[in-house]
Tab-separated table of C-alpha atoms and ligand atoms in Angstrom:
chain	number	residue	atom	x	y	z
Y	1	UNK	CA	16.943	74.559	-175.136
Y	2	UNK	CA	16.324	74.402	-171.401
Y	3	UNK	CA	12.897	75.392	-170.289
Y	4	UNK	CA	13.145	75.230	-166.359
Y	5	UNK	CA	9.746	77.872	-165.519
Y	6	UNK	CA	7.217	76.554	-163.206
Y	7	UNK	CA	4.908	77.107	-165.676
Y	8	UNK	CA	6.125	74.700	-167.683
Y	9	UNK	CA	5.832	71.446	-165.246
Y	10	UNK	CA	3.762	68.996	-166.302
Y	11	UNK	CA	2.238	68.456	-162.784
Y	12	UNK	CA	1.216	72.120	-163.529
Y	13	UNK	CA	0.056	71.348	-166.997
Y	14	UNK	CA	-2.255	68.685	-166.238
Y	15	UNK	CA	-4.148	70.838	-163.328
Y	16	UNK	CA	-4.710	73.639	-166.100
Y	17	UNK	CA	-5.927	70.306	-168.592
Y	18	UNK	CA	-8.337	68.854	-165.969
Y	19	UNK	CA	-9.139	72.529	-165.632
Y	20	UNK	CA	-10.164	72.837	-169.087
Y	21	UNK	CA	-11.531	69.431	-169.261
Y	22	UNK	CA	-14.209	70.536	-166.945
Y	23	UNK	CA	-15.158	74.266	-168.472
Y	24	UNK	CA	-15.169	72.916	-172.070
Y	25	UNK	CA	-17.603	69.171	-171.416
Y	26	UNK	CA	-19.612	72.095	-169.149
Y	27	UNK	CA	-19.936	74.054	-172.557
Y	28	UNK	CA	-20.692	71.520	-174.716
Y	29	UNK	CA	-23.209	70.028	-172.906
Y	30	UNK	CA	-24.868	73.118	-172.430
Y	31	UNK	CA	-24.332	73.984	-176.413
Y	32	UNK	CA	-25.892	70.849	-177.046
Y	33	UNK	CA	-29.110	71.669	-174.834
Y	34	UNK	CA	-29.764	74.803	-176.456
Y	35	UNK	CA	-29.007	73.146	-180.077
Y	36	UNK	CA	-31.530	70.472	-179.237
Y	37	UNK	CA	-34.283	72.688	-177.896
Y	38	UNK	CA	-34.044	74.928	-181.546
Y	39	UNK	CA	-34.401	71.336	-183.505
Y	40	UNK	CA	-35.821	68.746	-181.124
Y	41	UNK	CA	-35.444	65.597	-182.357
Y	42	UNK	CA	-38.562	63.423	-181.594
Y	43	UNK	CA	-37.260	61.963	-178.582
Y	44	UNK	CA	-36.099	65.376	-177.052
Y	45	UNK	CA	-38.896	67.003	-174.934
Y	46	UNK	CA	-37.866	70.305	-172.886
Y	47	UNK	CA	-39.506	71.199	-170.032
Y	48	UNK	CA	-41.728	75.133	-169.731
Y	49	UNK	CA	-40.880	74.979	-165.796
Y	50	UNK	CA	-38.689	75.830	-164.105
Y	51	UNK	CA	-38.859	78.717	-166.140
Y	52	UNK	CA	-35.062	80.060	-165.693
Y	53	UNK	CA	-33.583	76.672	-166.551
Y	54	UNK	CA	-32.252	77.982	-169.982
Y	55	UNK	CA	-31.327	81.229	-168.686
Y	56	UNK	CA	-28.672	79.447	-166.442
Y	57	UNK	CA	-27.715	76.522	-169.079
Y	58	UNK	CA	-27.021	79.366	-171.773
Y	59	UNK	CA	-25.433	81.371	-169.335
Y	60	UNK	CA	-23.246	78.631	-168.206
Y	61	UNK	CA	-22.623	78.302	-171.538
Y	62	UNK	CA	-21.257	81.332	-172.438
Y	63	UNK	CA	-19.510	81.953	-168.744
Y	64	UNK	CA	-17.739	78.876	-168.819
Y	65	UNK	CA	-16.642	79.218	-172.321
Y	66	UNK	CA	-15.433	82.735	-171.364
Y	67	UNK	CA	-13.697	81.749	-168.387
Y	68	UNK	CA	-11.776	78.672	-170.895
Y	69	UNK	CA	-9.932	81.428	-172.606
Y	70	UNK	CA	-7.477	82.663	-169.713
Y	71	UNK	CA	-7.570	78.434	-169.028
Y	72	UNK	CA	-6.139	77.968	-172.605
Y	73	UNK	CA	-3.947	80.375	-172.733
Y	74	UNK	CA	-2.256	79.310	-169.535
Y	75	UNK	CA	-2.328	75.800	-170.357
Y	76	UNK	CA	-0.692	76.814	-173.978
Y	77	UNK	CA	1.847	79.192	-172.111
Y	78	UNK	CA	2.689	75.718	-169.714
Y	79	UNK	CA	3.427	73.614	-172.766
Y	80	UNK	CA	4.769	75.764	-175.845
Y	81	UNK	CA	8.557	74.614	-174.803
Y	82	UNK	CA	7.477	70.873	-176.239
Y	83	UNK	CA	6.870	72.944	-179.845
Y	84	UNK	CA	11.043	72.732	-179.572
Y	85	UNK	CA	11.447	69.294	-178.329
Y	86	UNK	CA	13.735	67.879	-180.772
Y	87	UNK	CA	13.259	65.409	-182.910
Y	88	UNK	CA	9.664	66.541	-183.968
Y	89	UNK	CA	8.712	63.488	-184.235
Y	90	UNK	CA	9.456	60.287	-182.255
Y	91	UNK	CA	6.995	57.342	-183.948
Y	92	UNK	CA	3.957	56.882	-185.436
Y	93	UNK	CA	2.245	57.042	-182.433
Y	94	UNK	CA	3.838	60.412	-181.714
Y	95	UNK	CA	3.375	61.678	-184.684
Y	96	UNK	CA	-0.765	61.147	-184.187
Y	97	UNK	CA	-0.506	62.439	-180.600
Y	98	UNK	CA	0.987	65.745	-181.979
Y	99	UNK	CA	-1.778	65.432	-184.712
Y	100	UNK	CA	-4.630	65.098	-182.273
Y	101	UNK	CA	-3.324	68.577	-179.690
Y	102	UNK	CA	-3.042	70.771	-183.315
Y	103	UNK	CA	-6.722	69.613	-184.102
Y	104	UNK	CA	-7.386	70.157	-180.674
Y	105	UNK	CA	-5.965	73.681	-179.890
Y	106	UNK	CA	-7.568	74.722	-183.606
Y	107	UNK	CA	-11.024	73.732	-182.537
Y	108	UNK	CA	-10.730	74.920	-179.194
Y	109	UNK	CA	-9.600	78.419	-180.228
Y	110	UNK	CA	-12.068	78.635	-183.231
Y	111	UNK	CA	-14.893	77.761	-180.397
Y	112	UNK	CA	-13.977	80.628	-178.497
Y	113	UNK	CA	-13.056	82.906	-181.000
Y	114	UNK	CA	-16.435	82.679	-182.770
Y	115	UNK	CA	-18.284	82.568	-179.609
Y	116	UNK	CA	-16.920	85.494	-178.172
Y	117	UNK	CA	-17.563	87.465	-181.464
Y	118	UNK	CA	-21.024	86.008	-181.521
Y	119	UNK	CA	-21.909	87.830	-178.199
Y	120	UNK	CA	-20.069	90.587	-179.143
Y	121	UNK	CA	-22.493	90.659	-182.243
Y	122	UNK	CA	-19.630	91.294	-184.342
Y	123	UNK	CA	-19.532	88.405	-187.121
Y	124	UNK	CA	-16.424	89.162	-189.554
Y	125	UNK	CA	-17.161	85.864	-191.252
Y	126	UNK	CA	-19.396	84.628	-193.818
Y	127	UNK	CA	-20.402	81.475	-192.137
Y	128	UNK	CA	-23.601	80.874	-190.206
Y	129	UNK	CA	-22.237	80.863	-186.655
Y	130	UNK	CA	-24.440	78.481	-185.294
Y	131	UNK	CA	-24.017	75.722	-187.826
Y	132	UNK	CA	-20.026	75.781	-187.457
Y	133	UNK	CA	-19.799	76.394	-183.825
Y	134	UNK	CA	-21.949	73.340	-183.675
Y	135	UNK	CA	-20.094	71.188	-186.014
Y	136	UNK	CA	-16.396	72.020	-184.316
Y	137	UNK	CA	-17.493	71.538	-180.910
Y	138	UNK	CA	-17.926	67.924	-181.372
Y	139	UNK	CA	-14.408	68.063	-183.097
Y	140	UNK	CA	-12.689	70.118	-179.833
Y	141	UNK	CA	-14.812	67.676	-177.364
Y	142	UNK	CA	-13.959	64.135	-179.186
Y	143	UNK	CA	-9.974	65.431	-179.349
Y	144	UNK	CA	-9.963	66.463	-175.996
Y	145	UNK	CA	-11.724	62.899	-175.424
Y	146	UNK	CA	-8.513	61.127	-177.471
Y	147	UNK	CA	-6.180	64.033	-175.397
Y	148	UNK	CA	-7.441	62.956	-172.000
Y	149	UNK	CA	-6.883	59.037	-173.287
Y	150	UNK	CA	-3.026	59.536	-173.909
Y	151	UNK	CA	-2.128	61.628	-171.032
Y	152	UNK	CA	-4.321	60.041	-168.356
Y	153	UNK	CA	-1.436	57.732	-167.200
Y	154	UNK	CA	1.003	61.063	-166.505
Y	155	UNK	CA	-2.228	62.512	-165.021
Y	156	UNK	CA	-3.075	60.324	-162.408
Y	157	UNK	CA	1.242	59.813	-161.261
Y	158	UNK	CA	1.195	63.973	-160.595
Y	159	UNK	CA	1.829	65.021	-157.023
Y	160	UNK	CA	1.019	68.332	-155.490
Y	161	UNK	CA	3.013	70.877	-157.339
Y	162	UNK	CA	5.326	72.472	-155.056
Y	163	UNK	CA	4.976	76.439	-153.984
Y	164	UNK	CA	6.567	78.094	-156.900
Y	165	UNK	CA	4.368	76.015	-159.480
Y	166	UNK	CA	1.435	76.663	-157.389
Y	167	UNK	CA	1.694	80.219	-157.879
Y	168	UNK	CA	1.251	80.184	-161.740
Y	169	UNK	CA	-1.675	77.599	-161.408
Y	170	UNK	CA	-3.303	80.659	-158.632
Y	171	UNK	CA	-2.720	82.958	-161.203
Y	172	UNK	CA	-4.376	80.934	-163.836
Y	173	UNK	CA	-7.653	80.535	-161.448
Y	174	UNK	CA	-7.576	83.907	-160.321
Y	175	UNK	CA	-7.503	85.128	-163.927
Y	176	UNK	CA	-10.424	83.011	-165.017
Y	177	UNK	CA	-12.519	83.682	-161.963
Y	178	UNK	CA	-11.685	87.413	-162.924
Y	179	UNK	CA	-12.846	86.993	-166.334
Y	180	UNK	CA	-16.114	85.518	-165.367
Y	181	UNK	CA	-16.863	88.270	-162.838
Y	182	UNK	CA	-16.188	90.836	-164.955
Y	183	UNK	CA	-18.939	89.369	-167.148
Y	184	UNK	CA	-21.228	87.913	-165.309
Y	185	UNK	CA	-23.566	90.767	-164.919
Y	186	UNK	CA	-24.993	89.618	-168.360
Y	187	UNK	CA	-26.610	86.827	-167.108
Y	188	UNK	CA	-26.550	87.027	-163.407
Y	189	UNK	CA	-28.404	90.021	-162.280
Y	190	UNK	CA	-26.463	89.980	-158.639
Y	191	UNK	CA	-23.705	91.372	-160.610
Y	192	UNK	CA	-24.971	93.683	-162.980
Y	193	UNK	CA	-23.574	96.401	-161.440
Y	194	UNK	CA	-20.095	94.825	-160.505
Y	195	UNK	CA	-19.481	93.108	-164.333
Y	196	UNK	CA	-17.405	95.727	-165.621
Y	197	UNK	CA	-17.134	94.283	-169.041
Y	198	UNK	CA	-20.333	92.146	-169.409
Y	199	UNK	CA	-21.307	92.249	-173.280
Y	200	UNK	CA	-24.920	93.046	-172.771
Y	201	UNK	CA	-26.569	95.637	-169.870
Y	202	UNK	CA	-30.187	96.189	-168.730
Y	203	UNK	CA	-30.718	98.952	-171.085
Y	204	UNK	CA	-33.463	99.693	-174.182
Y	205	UNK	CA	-36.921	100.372	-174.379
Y	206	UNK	CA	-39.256	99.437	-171.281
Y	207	UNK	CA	-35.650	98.763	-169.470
Y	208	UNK	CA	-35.297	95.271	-171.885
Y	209	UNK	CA	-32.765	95.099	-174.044
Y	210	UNK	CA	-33.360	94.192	-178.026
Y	211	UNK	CA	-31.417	91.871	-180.512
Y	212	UNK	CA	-33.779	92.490	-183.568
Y	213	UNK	CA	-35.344	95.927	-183.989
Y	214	UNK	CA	-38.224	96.314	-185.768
Y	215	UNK	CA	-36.780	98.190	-188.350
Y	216	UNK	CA	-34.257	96.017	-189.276
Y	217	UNK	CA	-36.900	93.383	-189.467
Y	218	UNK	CA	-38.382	95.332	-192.160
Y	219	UNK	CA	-42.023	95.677	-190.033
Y	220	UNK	CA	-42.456	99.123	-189.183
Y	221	UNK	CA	-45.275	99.602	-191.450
Y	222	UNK	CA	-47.018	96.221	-191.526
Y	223	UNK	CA	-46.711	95.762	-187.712
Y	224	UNK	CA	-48.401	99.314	-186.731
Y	225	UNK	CA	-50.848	98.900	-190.094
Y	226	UNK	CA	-54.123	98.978	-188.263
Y	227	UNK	CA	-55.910	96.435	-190.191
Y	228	UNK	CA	-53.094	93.891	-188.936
Y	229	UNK	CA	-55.335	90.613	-187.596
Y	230	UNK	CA	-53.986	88.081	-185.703
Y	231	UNK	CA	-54.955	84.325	-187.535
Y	232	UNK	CA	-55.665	81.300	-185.474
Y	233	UNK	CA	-56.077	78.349	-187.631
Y	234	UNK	CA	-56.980	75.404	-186.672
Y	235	UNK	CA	-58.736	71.777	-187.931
Y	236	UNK	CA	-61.943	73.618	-187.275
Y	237	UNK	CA	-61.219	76.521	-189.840
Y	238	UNK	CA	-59.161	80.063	-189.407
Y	239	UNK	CA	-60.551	82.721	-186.009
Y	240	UNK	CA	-59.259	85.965	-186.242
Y	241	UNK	CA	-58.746	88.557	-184.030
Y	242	UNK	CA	-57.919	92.796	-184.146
Y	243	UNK	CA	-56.021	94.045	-180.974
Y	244	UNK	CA	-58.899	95.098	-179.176
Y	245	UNK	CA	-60.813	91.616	-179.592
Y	246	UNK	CA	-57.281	89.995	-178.005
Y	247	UNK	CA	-57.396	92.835	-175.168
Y	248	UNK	CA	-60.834	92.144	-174.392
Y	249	UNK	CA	-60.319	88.208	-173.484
Y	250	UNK	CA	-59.574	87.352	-169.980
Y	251	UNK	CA	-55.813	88.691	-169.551
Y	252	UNK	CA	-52.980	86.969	-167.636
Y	253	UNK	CA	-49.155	88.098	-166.310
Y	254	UNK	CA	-45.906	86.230	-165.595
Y	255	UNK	CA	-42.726	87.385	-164.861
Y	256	UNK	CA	-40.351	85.818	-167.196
Y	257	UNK	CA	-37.119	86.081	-167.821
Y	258	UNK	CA	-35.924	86.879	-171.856
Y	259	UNK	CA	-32.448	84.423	-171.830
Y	260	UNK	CA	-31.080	84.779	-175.490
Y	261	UNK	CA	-28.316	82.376	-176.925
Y	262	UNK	CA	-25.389	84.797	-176.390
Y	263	UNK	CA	-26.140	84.021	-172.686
Y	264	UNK	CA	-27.573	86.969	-171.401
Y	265	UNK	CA	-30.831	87.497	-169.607
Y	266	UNK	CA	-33.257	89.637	-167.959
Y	267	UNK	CA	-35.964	89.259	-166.273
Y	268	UNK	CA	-40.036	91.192	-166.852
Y	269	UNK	CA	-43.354	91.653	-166.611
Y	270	UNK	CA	-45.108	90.709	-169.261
Y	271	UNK	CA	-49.035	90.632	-170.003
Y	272	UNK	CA	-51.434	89.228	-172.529
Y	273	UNK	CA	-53.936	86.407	-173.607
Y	274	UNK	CA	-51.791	82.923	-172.244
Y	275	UNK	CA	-51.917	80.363	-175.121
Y	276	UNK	CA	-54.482	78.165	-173.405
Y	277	UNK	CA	-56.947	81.229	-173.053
Y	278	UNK	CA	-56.943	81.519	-176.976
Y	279	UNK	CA	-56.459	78.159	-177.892
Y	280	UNK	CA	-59.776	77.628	-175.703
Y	281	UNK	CA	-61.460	80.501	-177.290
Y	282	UNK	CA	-60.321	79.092	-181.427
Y	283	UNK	CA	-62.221	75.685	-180.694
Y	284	UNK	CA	-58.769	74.401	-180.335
Y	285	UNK	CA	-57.171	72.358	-177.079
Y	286	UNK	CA	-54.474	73.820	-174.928
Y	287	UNK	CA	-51.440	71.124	-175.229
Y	288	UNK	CA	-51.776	71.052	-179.014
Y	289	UNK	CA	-48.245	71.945	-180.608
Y	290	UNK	CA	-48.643	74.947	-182.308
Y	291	UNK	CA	-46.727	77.040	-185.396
Y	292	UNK	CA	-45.914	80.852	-184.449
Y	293	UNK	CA	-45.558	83.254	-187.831
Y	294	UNK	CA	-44.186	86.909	-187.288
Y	295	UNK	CA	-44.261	89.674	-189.818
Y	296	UNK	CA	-40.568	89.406	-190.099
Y	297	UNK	CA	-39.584	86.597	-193.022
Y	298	UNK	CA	-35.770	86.284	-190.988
Y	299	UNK	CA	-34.522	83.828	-190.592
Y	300	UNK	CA	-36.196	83.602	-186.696
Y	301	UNK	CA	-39.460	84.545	-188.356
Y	302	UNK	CA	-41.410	81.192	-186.669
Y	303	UNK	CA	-40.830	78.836	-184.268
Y	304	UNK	CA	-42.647	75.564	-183.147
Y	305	UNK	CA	-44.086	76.468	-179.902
Y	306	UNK	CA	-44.230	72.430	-178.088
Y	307	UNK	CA	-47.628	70.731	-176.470
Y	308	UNK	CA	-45.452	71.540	-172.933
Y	309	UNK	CA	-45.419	74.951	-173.772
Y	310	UNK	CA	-48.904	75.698	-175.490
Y	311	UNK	CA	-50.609	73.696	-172.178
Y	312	UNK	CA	-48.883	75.916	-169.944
Y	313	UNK	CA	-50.820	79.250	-168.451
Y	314	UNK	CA	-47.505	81.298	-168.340
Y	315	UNK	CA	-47.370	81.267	-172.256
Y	316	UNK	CA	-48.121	84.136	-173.354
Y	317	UNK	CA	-49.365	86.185	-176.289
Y	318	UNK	CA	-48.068	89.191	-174.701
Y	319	UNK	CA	-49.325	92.135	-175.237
Y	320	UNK	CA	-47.911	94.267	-172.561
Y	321	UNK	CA	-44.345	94.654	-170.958
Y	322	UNK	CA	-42.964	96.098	-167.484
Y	323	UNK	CA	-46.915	97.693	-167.632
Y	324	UNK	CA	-46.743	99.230	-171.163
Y	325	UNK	CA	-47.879	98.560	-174.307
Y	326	UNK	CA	-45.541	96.641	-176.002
Y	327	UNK	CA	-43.173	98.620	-178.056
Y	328	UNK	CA	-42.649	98.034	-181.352
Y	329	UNK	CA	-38.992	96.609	-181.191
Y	330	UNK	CA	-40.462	94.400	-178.338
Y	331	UNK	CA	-42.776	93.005	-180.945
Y	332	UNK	CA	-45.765	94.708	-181.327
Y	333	UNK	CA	-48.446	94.022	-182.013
Y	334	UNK	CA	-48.156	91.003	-180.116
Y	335	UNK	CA	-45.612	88.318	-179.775
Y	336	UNK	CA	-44.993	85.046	-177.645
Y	337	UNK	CA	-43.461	84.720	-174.401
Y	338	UNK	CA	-42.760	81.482	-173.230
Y	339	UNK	CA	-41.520	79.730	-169.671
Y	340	UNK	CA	-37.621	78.181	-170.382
Y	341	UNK	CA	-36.698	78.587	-173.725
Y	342	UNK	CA	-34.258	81.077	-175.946
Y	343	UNK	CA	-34.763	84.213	-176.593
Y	344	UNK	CA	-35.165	83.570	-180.400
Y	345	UNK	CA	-37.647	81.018	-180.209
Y	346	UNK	CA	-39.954	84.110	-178.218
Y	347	UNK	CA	-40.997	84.712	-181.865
Y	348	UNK	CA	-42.451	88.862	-181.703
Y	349	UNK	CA	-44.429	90.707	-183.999
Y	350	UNK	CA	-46.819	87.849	-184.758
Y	351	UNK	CA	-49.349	87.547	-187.421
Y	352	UNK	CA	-50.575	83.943	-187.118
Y	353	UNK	CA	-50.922	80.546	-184.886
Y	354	UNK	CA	-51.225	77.274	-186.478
Y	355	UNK	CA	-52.158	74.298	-184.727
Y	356	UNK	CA	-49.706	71.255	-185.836
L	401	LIG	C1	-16.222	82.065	-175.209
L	401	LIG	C2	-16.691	80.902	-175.520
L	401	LIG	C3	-18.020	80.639	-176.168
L	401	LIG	C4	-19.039	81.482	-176.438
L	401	LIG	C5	-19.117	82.963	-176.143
L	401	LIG	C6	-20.093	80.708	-177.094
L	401	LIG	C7	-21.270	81.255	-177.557
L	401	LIG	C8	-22.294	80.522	-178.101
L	401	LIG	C9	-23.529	81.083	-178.576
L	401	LIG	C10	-23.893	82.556	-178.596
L	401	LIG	C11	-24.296	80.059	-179.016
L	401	LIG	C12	-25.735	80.132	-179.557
L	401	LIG	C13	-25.760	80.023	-181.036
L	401	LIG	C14	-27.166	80.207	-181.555
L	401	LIG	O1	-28.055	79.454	-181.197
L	401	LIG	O2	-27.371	81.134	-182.333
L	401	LIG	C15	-23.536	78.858	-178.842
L	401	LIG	C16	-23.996	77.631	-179.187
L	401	LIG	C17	-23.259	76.516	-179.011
L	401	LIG	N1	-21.977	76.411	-178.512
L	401	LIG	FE1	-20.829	77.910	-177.881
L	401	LIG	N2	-19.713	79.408	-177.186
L	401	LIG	C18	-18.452	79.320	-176.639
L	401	LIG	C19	-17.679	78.212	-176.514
L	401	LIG	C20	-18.127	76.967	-176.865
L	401	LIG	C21	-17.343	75.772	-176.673
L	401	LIG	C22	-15.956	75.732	-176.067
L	401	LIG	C23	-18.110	74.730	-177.108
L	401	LIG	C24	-17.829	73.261	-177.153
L	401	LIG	C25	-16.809	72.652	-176.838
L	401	LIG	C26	-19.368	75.287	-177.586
L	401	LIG	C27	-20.416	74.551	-178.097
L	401	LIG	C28	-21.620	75.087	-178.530
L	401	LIG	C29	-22.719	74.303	-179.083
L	401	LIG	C30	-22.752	72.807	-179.271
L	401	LIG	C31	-23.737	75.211	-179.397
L	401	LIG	C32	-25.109	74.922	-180.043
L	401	LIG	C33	-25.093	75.399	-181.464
L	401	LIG	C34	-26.461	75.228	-182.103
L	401	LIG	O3	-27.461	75.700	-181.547
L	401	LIG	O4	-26.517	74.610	-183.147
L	401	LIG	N3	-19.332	76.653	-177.433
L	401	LIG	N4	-22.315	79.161	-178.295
């Protein structure tokens, strides 16, 4: 069967490959930062400044992972013909090569399948997304790895593609560049209003949007109980404090962006006691890692807040946002806002700090 489309050359294969090459090493490195910053090892520190540096990782992440999709598709459309090359299969060495594109293609679609469901909070799966994404992106980045081995010698001996071949590969970039503008708004707030199909917009209460409410966190009562106290414990013994004790300490505001893992983010105003303030005023250093527990007993219900983080004065125990008391699905009472780091590591409705 004769196959003679542009689309199908290899010179215009291997420009859709490199292609790919680049927007899937760009996700997984990303992936990697923001799997490594929600369980540091001990040799992985992450820095509180500049504070948007995970807002543009994740949103790399996410962007470049969506703009892989029209990239994939292309580069499957540019080499489907070889599914009919006859025999099926040559050698050994054939045989593994086919092998290695099948685990490829699988791993690569499941990473963008998944990932655009994540964002699109819609999880028909039983699986915890996190855990598998992570596991099969080291499966789609060591195949492409063996991929780019076998074909590198074809690679480097392709010429220019001539005009009609060029044409599909303009397509190809113009349909990825098109799928990252139309979602961009997300994550880049230049384009909020131009990202016709970006998966998450500026709106909910105090103008910033809300992954957990605080209903479905099962705090509505405890959170607005008015006997709630806020525990700071520490070697020295256990400091408490009611919401007018924490309003009465000497406040401080940032502007800091919330950048969740599906790669979205917006920027606020946030106010409260910073972490050194009430470290300071618990007999306790600021720099000391510290332990953040929330009312909600989710899965996200604490988080390790780092010695980088807890020195910093932009930490926050906010109590305020965009000039309001915090609303409840914001996370009142109170709940952290850190410099540079994801969204559900920004632990709200907290009931307790422990020093580490
Ligand atoms: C449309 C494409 C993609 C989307 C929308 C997407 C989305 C996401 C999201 C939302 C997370 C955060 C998970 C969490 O912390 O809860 C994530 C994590 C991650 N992604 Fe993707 N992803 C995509 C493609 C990819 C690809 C192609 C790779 C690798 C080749 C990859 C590798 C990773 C890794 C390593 C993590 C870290 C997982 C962890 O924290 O344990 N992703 N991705």
């Amino acid at each position: 069967m004769k196959f003679s489309s542009p689309a199908h050359a290899e010179r215009v294969t291997s420009r859709i490959g490199l292609a790919l090459a680049v927007t899937f090493t760009l996700c997984f490195v990303t992936g990697l930062i923001s799997h490594l910053i929600q369980h540091p090892p001990p040799w992985f520190g992450w820095p509180s400044r500049p504070v948007w540096l995970y807002r543009v990782t994740q949103g790399t992440h996410v962007l470049s992972g969506i703009a892989s999709i029209p990239l994939l598709l292309a580069k499957l459309w540019s080499v489907y013909p070889k599914l009919f090359e006859r025999p099926v299969i040559r050698s050994v060495a054939h045989a593994l090569e086919r092998l290695s594109i099948l685990v490829l293609s699988a791993a690569a679609f499941f990473e963008l399948v998944t990932g655009l469901f994540n964002i699109a909070q819609n999880y028909p799966w039983t699986f915890y997304f996190p855990q598998l994404h992570y596991a099969v992106a080291w499966v789609a980045i060591g195949s492409i790895l063996v991929h780019i081995a076998v074909k590198l010698p074809k690679v480097r001996l392709t010429k220019e593609p001539d005009p009609s071949r060029r044409a599909f590969l303009r397509t190809t970039w113009l349909a990825a560049g098109v799928a990252v503008v139309a979602t961009a708004g997300a994550t880049v707030p230049l384009l909020r209003n131009v990202s016709g199909l970006s998966w998450r917009s500026g709106k909910g209460p105090q103008g910033l949007p809300v992954n957990r409410t605080a209903a479905a966190a099962g705090v509505l009562d405890t959170a607005r109980d008015p006997n709630w106290r806020l525990s700071v414990v520490t070697p020295k013994g256990t400091k408490t404090y009611s919401l007018d004790e924490l309003r009465a300490l000497p406040q401080s505001s940032a502007e800091l962006p919330i950048a969740c893992v599906e790669g979205w983010s917006q920027s606020a105003h946030w106010s409260g006691v910073s972490l050194p303030e009430l470290l300071r005023d618990a007999e306790s250093a600021p720099g000391t890692p510290v332990r953040v527990i929330s009312l909600d007993k989710g899965i996200y219900g604490s988080s390790d807040l780092p010695g980088e983080h807890t020195a910093d004065e932009l930490t926050l125990l906010a109590l305020e946002l965009n000039g309001e008391i915090l609303d409840i699905d914001h996370g009142f009472p109170c709940r952290i806002i850190a410099p540079n780091r994801p969204g559900v590591l920004q632990t709200k409705w907290v009931t307790r700090l422990e020093t580490l």
